[in-house]
mmCIF file of C-alpha atoms and ligand atoms in Angstrom:
data_model
loop_
_atom_site.group_PDB
_atom_site.id
_atom_site.type_symbol
_atom_site.label_atom_id
_atom_site.label_comp_id
_atom_site.label_asym_id
_atom_site.label_seq_id
_atom_site.Cartn_x
_atom_site.Cartn_y
_atom_site.Cartn_z
ATOM 1 C CA MET A 1 -10.750 -9.173 28.356
ATOM 2 C CA THR A 2 -7.858 -7.383 30.014
ATOM 3 C CA GLY A 3 -5.436 -6.852 27.151
ATOM 4 C CA ARG A 4 -5.393 -4.652 24.078
ATOM 5 C CA VAL A 5 -5.130 -5.641 20.420
ATOM 6 C CA HIS A 6 -2.559 -3.659 18.477
ATOM 7 C CA PHE A 7 -2.734 -3.562 14.698
ATOM 8 C CA ILE A 8 0.742 -2.487 13.674
ATOM 9 C CA GLY A 9 1.310 -1.170 10.141
ATOM 10 C CA ALA A 10 4.393 -3.163 9.123
ATOM 11 C CA GLY A 11 5.317 -1.094 6.060
ATOM 12 C CA PRO A 12 6.140 -2.450 2.603
ATOM 13 C CA GLY A 13 8.843 -4.891 3.687
ATOM 14 C CA ALA A 14 12.026 -3.126 4.729
ATOM 15 C CA PRO A 15 12.505 -3.662 8.497
ATOM 16 C CA ASP A 16 13.726 -0.085 8.964
ATOM 17 C CA LEU A 17 10.461 1.242 7.526
ATOM 18 C CA LEU A 18 8.596 0.036 10.609
ATOM 19 C CA THR A 19 7.726 3.149 12.626
ATOM 20 C CA LEU A 20 9.380 3.749 15.994
ATOM 21 C CA ARG A 21 5.982 3.350 17.660
ATOM 22 C CA GLY A 22 5.295 0.125 15.769
ATOM 23 C CA CYS A 23 8.694 -1.195 16.795
ATOM 24 C CA ARG A 24 8.132 -0.335 20.474
ATOM 25 C CA VAL A 25 4.697 -1.973 20.573
ATOM 26 C CA LEU A 26 5.973 -5.040 18.731
ATOM 27 C CA LYS A 27 8.813 -5.417 21.242
ATOM 28 C CA GLU A 28 6.288 -5.234 24.097
ATOM 29 C CA SER A 29 3.982 -7.910 22.575
ATOM 30 C CA GLN A 30 4.415 -11.519 23.659
ATOM 31 C CA LEU A 31 1.963 -12.951 21.118
ATOM 32 C CA VAL A 32 2.077 -11.738 17.537
ATOM 33 C CA TYR A 33 -0.029 -12.682 14.524
ATOM 34 C CA VAL A 34 2.039 -12.256 11.400
ATOM 35 C CA ALA A 35 1.876 -13.665 7.881
ATOM 36 C CA GLU A 36 4.596 -14.403 5.363
ATOM 37 C CA PRO A 37 6.874 -12.609 4.352
ATOM 38 C CA TYR A 38 6.716 -10.413 7.455
ATOM 39 C CA ASP A 39 7.608 -13.300 9.766
ATOM 40 C CA GLN A 40 10.992 -13.497 8.032
ATOM 41 C CA ILE A 41 11.456 -9.744 7.621
ATOM 42 C CA PHE A 42 10.913 -9.104 11.314
ATOM 43 C CA ALA A 43 12.481 -12.371 12.512
ATOM 44 C CA GLU A 44 14.888 -10.539 14.826
ATOM 45 C CA LEU A 45 12.072 -8.643 16.533
ATOM 46 C CA LEU A 46 10.024 -11.843 16.868
ATOM 47 C CA VAL A 47 12.642 -13.924 18.687
ATOM 48 C CA GLY A 48 11.224 -15.392 21.910
ATOM 49 C CA LYS A 49 7.621 -14.489 21.071
ATOM 50 C CA GLU A 50 4.697 -16.744 20.276
ATOM 51 C CA VAL A 51 4.049 -16.227 16.571
ATOM 52 C CA ARG A 52 0.864 -17.284 14.761
ATOM 53 C CA ILE A 53 -0.376 -16.919 11.196
ATOM 54 C CA PRO A 54 -3.766 -15.139 11.162
ATOM 55 C CA PHE A 55 -4.860 -16.762 7.883
ATOM 56 C CA ASP A 56 -4.601 -20.249 9.431
ATOM 57 C CA TYR A 57 -7.974 -19.672 11.118
ATOM 58 C CA TYR A 58 -11.575 -19.028 10.147
ATOM 59 C CA PHE A 59 -12.887 -15.749 11.506
ATOM 60 C CA ASP A 60 -14.936 -17.137 14.424
ATOM 61 C CA GLU A 61 -12.103 -19.433 15.427
ATOM 62 C CA LEU A 62 -9.697 -16.505 15.407
ATOM 63 C CA ILE A 63 -12.052 -14.334 17.457
ATOM 64 C CA SER A 64 -12.500 -16.997 20.182
ATOM 65 C CA GLN A 65 -8.760 -17.610 20.289
ATOM 66 C CA VAL A 66 -7.943 -13.891 20.582
ATOM 67 C CA ASP A 67 -10.658 -13.469 23.241
ATOM 68 C CA GLU A 68 -8.913 -16.154 25.324
ATOM 69 C CA GLN A 69 -5.444 -14.704 24.683
ATOM 70 C CA LEU A 70 -6.552 -11.225 25.757
ATOM 71 C CA LYS A 71 -7.215 -12.590 29.259
ATOM 72 C CA SER A 72 -3.451 -12.917 29.637
ATOM 73 C CA GLY A 73 -2.348 -9.600 28.126
ATOM 74 C CA ASN A 74 -1.817 -7.608 24.947
ATOM 75 C CA ILE A 75 -1.536 -9.124 21.507
ATOM 76 C CA ALA A 76 -0.394 -7.672 18.182
ATOM 77 C CA PHE A 77 -1.214 -8.149 14.508
ATOM 78 C CA LEU A 78 1.485 -7.051 12.082
ATOM 79 C CA ILE A 79 -0.484 -5.811 9.102
ATOM 80 C CA PRO A 80 1.087 -5.479 5.644
ATOM 81 C CA GLY A 81 1.830 -1.879 4.674
ATOM 82 C CA ASP A 82 -0.801 0.129 6.416
ATOM 83 C CA LEU A 83 -4.504 -0.204 7.221
ATOM 84 C CA THR A 84 -5.584 2.621 4.901
ATOM 85 C CA PHE A 85 -6.063 0.665 1.658
ATOM 86 C CA TYR A 86 -7.013 -2.931 0.891
ATOM 87 C CA SER A 87 -6.504 -4.337 4.339
ATOM 88 C CA PRO A 88 -8.243 -7.627 5.183
ATOM 89 C CA PHE A 89 -8.172 -6.815 8.913
ATOM 90 C CA GLN A 90 -11.228 -4.534 9.134
ATOM 91 C CA ALA A 91 -13.615 -7.211 10.441
ATOM 92 C CA LEU A 92 -11.212 -7.970 13.293
ATOM 93 C CA LEU A 93 -10.828 -4.295 14.063
ATOM 94 C CA ASP A 94 -14.582 -3.801 14.128
ATOM 95 C CA HIS A 95 -14.972 -6.767 16.449
ATOM 96 C CA PHE A 96 -12.237 -5.669 18.870
ATOM 97 C CA SER A 97 -12.805 -1.944 18.376
ATOM 98 C CA ALA A 98 -13.189 -1.182 22.112
ATOM 99 C CA VAL A 99 -9.764 -2.632 22.934
ATOM 100 C CA ALA A 100 -8.020 -2.038 19.611
ATOM 101 C CA GLU A 101 -5.320 0.422 18.663
ATOM 102 C CA VAL A 102 -4.050 0.960 15.131
ATOM 103 C CA ILE A 103 -0.500 2.081 14.522
ATOM 104 C CA PRO A 104 -0.023 3.629 11.083
ATOM 105 C CA GLY A 105 2.614 2.232 8.771
ATOM 106 C CA VAL A 106 4.314 3.169 5.536
ATOM 107 C CA GLY A 107 1.842 2.124 2.824
ATOM 108 C CA THR A 108 2.864 0.744 -0.541
ATOM 109 C CA ALA A 109 1.756 3.992 -2.186
ATOM 110 C CA ASN A 110 4.205 5.921 -0.011
ATOM 111 C CA ALA A 111 7.053 3.517 -0.730
ATOM 112 C CA ALA A 112 6.311 3.689 -4.475
ATOM 113 C CA SER A 113 6.312 7.473 -4.482
ATOM 114 C CA ALA A 114 9.658 7.451 -2.681
ATOM 115 C CA ARG A 115 11.201 4.875 -5.009
ATOM 116 C CA LEU A 116 10.002 6.715 -8.151
ATOM 117 C CA LYS A 117 10.969 10.091 -6.628
ATOM 118 C CA LYS A 118 7.610 11.480 -7.736
ATOM 119 C CA THR A 119 4.625 12.999 -5.998
ATOM 120 C CA PHE A 120 1.444 11.525 -7.449
ATOM 121 C CA ASP A 121 -0.439 14.778 -7.803
ATOM 122 C CA LEU A 122 1.196 17.615 -9.619
ATOM 123 C CA PRO A 123 -0.577 20.921 -10.305
ATOM 124 C CA GLY A 124 -1.324 21.266 -14.007
ATOM 125 C CA VAL A 125 -0.269 17.667 -14.746
ATOM 126 C CA CYS A 126 -2.148 15.308 -12.433
ATOM 127 C CA ASN A 127 -4.940 17.093 -10.600
ATOM 128 C CA ARG A 128 -6.149 13.899 -8.886
ATOM 129 C CA ALA A 129 -4.813 10.531 -7.810
ATOM 130 C CA ILE A 130 -7.124 7.519 -7.845
ATOM 131 C CA ILE A 131 -6.493 4.302 -5.952
ATOM 132 C CA ALA A 132 -8.226 1.263 -7.406
ATOM 133 C CA SER A 133 -8.033 -2.459 -7.983
ATOM 134 C CA PRO A 134 -9.645 -4.404 -10.842
ATOM 135 C CA ARG A 135 -10.434 -7.101 -8.236
ATOM 136 C CA THR A 136 -12.853 -4.838 -6.397
ATOM 137 C CA LEU A 137 -14.307 -3.158 -9.499
ATOM 138 C CA GLY A 138 -16.060 -6.391 -10.374
ATOM 139 C CA ASP A 139 -19.771 -5.649 -10.076
ATOM 140 C CA ASP A 140 -22.029 -4.190 -12.760
ATOM 141 C CA ASN A 141 -22.398 -0.754 -11.229
ATOM 142 C CA ALA A 142 -18.709 -0.144 -10.606
ATOM 143 C CA PRO A 143 -16.608 1.845 -13.064
ATOM 144 C CA THR A 144 -13.953 -0.027 -15.022
ATOM 145 C CA ILE A 145 -10.254 0.735 -15.020
ATOM 146 C CA SER A 146 -10.714 2.542 -18.349
ATOM 147 C CA ASP A 147 -13.491 4.669 -16.822
ATOM 148 C CA LEU A 148 -11.071 5.737 -14.078
ATOM 149 C CA ALA A 149 -8.112 6.378 -16.372
ATOM 150 C CA ALA A 150 -8.354 9.873 -17.848
ATOM 151 C CA PRO A 151 -6.080 12.793 -18.658
ATOM 152 C CA GLY A 152 -5.083 14.474 -15.391
ATOM 153 C CA VAL A 153 -5.353 11.264 -13.353
ATOM 154 C CA ALA A 154 -2.545 9.484 -11.557
ATOM 155 C CA LEU A 155 -3.796 5.931 -11.124
ATOM 156 C CA LEU A 156 -2.484 3.565 -8.456
ATOM 157 C CA ILE A 157 -3.553 0.011 -9.211
ATOM 158 C CA TYR A 158 -3.356 -2.517 -6.376
ATOM 159 C CA MET A 159 -3.802 -6.291 -6.705
ATOM 160 C CA ASN A 160 -4.057 -6.282 -10.494
ATOM 161 C CA ASN A 161 -5.547 -9.499 -11.864
ATOM 162 C CA LEU A 162 -5.808 -8.518 -15.523
ATOM 163 C CA PRO A 163 -3.280 -9.748 -18.068
ATOM 164 C CA LEU A 164 -0.865 -6.870 -18.682
ATOM 165 C CA ASP A 165 -1.822 -6.425 -22.362
ATOM 166 C CA GLN A 166 -5.504 -6.151 -21.396
ATOM 167 C CA LEU A 167 -4.764 -3.732 -18.543
ATOM 168 C CA VAL A 168 -2.691 -1.562 -20.883
ATOM 169 C CA ALA A 169 -5.393 -1.609 -23.586
ATOM 170 C CA ASP A 170 -7.983 -0.483 -20.979
ATOM 171 C CA LEU A 171 -5.673 2.277 -19.761
ATOM 172 C CA ARG A 172 -4.980 3.405 -23.343
ATOM 173 C CA THR A 173 -8.734 3.749 -23.926
ATOM 174 C CA GLY A 174 -9.186 5.799 -20.757
ATOM 175 C CA TYR A 175 -6.185 8.090 -21.177
ATOM 176 C CA GLY A 176 -6.673 8.415 -24.938
ATOM 177 C CA GLU A 177 -2.923 8.668 -25.428
ATOM 178 C CA ASP A 178 0.396 7.130 -24.459
ATOM 179 C CA VAL A 179 1.278 7.941 -20.820
ATOM 180 C CA PRO A 180 4.041 6.798 -18.478
ATOM 181 C CA ILE A 181 3.536 3.664 -16.390
ATOM 182 C CA ALA A 182 5.644 2.012 -13.699
ATOM 183 C CA ILE A 183 5.337 -1.540 -12.427
ATOM 184 C CA LEU A 184 6.766 -1.951 -8.945
ATOM 185 C CA HIS A 185 7.214 -5.578 -7.963
ATOM 186 C CA ARG A 186 8.165 -6.603 -4.401
ATOM 187 C CA LEU A 187 9.041 -3.055 -3.364
ATOM 188 C CA CYS A 188 11.550 -3.036 -0.493
ATOM 189 C CA LEU A 189 11.676 -6.879 -0.539
ATOM 190 C CA SER A 190 14.216 -9.315 -1.915
ATOM 191 C CA GLY A 191 13.662 -9.750 -5.654
ATOM 192 C CA GLU A 192 12.478 -6.161 -6.074
ATOM 193 C CA GLU A 193 11.997 -5.231 -9.743
ATOM 194 C CA ILE A 194 10.825 -1.904 -11.111
ATOM 195 C CA VAL A 195 9.957 -1.451 -14.773
ATOM 196 C CA SER A 196 9.291 2.083 -15.993
ATOM 197 C CA GLY A 197 8.045 2.814 -19.480
ATOM 198 C CA SER A 198 4.923 3.957 -21.244
ATOM 199 C CA LEU A 199 1.662 2.309 -22.221
ATOM 200 C CA ASP A 200 3.064 1.714 -25.688
ATOM 201 C CA THR A 201 6.278 0.048 -24.486
ATOM 202 C CA ILE A 202 5.540 -1.671 -21.181
ATOM 203 C CA VAL A 203 4.224 -5.009 -22.491
ATOM 204 C CA ALA A 204 7.407 -5.619 -24.484
ATOM 205 C CA GLN A 205 9.560 -4.376 -21.562
ATOM 206 C CA VAL A 206 7.962 -6.822 -19.134
ATOM 207 C CA GLY A 207 8.134 -9.751 -21.569
ATOM 208 C CA ASP A 208 7.490 -13.120 -19.932
ATOM 209 C CA ARG A 209 7.814 -11.958 -16.335
ATOM 210 C CA ASP A 210 4.703 -12.895 -14.326
ATOM 211 C CA PHE A 211 4.465 -9.841 -12.071
ATOM 212 C CA PHE A 212 0.808 -10.486 -11.203
ATOM 213 C CA ASN A 213 0.860 -14.212 -10.314
ATOM 214 C CA LEU A 214 -1.375 -14.937 -13.294
ATOM 215 C CA LYS A 215 0.530 -17.997 -14.433
ATOM 216 C CA THR A 216 0.926 -19.727 -11.072
ATOM 217 C CA ALA A 217 -1.378 -21.746 -8.853
ATOM 218 C CA ASP A 218 -0.852 -19.144 -6.111
ATOM 219 C CA LYS A 219 -4.171 -17.326 -5.669
ATOM 220 C CA ARG A 220 -2.742 -14.533 -3.525
ATOM 221 C CA PRO A 221 -2.489 -11.102 -5.141
ATOM 222 C CA ALA A 222 1.096 -10.505 -6.218
ATOM 223 C CA LEU A 223 3.125 -7.919 -4.343
ATOM 224 C CA THR A 224 3.044 -5.604 -7.341
ATOM 225 C CA LEU A 225 1.780 -2.053 -7.611
ATOM 226 C CA VAL A 226 1.090 -0.281 -10.910
ATOM 227 C CA VAL A 227 1.335 3.507 -11.129
ATOM 228 C CA VAL A 228 0.206 5.370 -14.235
ATOM 229 C CA GLY A 229 0.145 9.058 -15.091
ATOM 230 C CA LYS A 230 1.991 11.954 -16.614
ATOM 231 C CA THR A 231 3.461 12.946 -13.259
ATOM 232 C CA LEU A 232 5.927 10.065 -13.675
ATOM 233 C CA ASP A 233 7.902 11.711 -16.470
ATOM 234 C CA THR A 234 7.247 15.379 -15.773
ATOM 235 C CA SER A 235 9.891 17.601 -14.209
ATOM 236 C CA VAL A 236 8.843 20.873 -12.697
ATOM 237 C CA ASP A 237 10.759 24.119 -12.433
ATOM 238 C CA GLY A 238 10.603 26.577 -9.527
ATOM 239 C CA SER A 239 7.772 28.783 -10.833
ATOM 240 C CA TRP A 240 5.107 27.062 -8.716
ATOM 241 C CA TRP A 241 7.340 27.466 -5.668
ATOM 242 C CA ASP A 242 7.842 31.200 -6.325
ATOM 243 C CA TYR A 243 4.135 31.713 -7.030
ATOM 244 C CA ARG A 244 3.263 30.246 -3.627
ATOM 245 C CA ARG A 245 5.972 32.334 -1.971
ATOM 246 C CA ASP A 246 4.532 35.498 -3.546
ATOM 247 C CA HIS A 247 0.906 34.664 -2.776
ATOM 248 C CA ILE A 248 0.921 32.571 0.411
ATOM 249 C CA TRP A 249 4.154 31.889 2.239
ATOM 250 C CA LYS A 250 5.415 35.452 2.594
ATOM 251 C CA PHE A 251 2.163 36.502 4.283
ATOM 252 C CA ARG A 252 2.733 34.183 7.257
ATOM 253 C CA SER A 253 2.375 36.153 10.464
ATOM 254 C CA GLY A 254 5.665 37.120 12.009
ATOM 255 C CA VAL A 255 7.566 36.742 8.721
ATOM 256 C CA GLU A 256 9.216 39.775 7.187
ATOM 257 C CA LYS A 257 7.703 40.512 3.751
HETATM 258 C C1 LIG B 301 -4.037 -6.807 0.285
HETATM 259 S S1 LIG B 301 -3.213 -5.421 -0.398
HETATM 260 C C2 LIG B 301 -2.471 -4.744 1.023
HETATM 261 C C3 LIG B 301 -2.014 -3.325 0.859
HETATM 262 C C4 LIG B 301 -1.519 -2.755 2.156
HETATM 263 N N1 LIG B 301 -2.625 -2.464 3.046
HETATM 264 C C5 LIG B 301 -0.649 -1.516 1.957
HETATM 265 O O1 LIG B 301 -0.912 -0.483 2.523
HETATM 266 O O2 LIG B 301 0.360 -1.599 1.266
HETATM 267 C C6 LIG B 301 -1.892 -6.186 -1.224
HETATM 268 C C7 LIG B 301 -1.492 -5.382 -2.457
HETATM 269 O O3 LIG B 301 -0.721 -4.259 -2.066
HETATM 270 C C8 LIG B 301 0.343 -4.055 -2.983
HETATM 271 N N2 LIG B 301 1.615 -4.329 -2.279
HETATM 272 C C9 LIG B 301 1.756 -4.679 -0.984
HETATM 273 N N3 LIG B 301 3.072 -4.786 -0.654
HETATM 274 C C10 LIG B 301 3.766 -4.505 -1.783
HETATM 275 C C11 LIG B 301 5.165 -4.427 -2.098
HETATM 276 N N4 LIG B 301 6.094 -4.664 -1.165
HETATM 277 N N5 LIG B 301 5.516 -4.105 -3.365
HETATM 278 C C12 LIG B 301 4.581 -3.834 -4.316
HETATM 279 N N6 LIG B 301 3.246 -3.888 -4.075
HETATM 280 C C13 LIG B 301 2.840 -4.215 -2.829
HETATM 281 C C14 LIG B 301 0.124 -5.067 -4.124
HETATM 282 O O4 LIG B 301 -0.694 -4.459 -5.106
HETATM 283 C C15 LIG B 301 -0.610 -6.163 -3.417
HETATM 284 O O5 LIG B 301 -1.370 -6.959 -4.319
#
């Protein structure tokens, strides 16, 4: 092997949310593995390159192919969002670890926070944020979504596969009260839809829309993120800011008190 394998975090779907480093490495790569919809999103940056779809191959097939390709130079994988959460690329990374480099991207959680204009932890309101997916909570020993939902929790639910009324009922049990919820569908992509409401209103607000691909033959998780928690409808005043200025920031060395 002479080349390197770059795993480039592609961000949530807006081309200008690719990092400068990701963009540079992508431009330098002659062979790029990229799945839909990123092949269309980054079409301009992919002109003249050999483009392959990683999910067209079984793992061993893909490994042998990449091994061969590395004899001729570097290759890149454009990975959805960022590697940090729910990335299917870990086995490849482990295999090519010695010649691999990961370039961070803007994850869906970051894009959701930006779109909602809310931080997901907020002192006194949400003292923890939990990232989970009902798809990976399947086995007997794992907690359920209602075990994870609790007062003080901001919950980020990826790849939901529960019918919305069931998900909401589980969340209601965990939180023990009505709390704000936002459903972010195809963030930064064409057809983006964001529905903000509360556990008591969201089912009626969503109506017949199939945000989780539950009524189609398509087995892929829908590009939909669910965010729940009181931080979504809480506004804060400047008292926390002033408290930190009094107790922390004004004691920085070199700063006049
Ligand atoms: C296999 S995971 C990949 C997540 C990815 N590693 C990331 O950082 O965004 C796919 C899930 O991420 C969420 N997701 C990815 N892109 C999204 C988008 N543009 N809008 C809303 N949710 C998205 C959805 O929950 C989707 O089912």
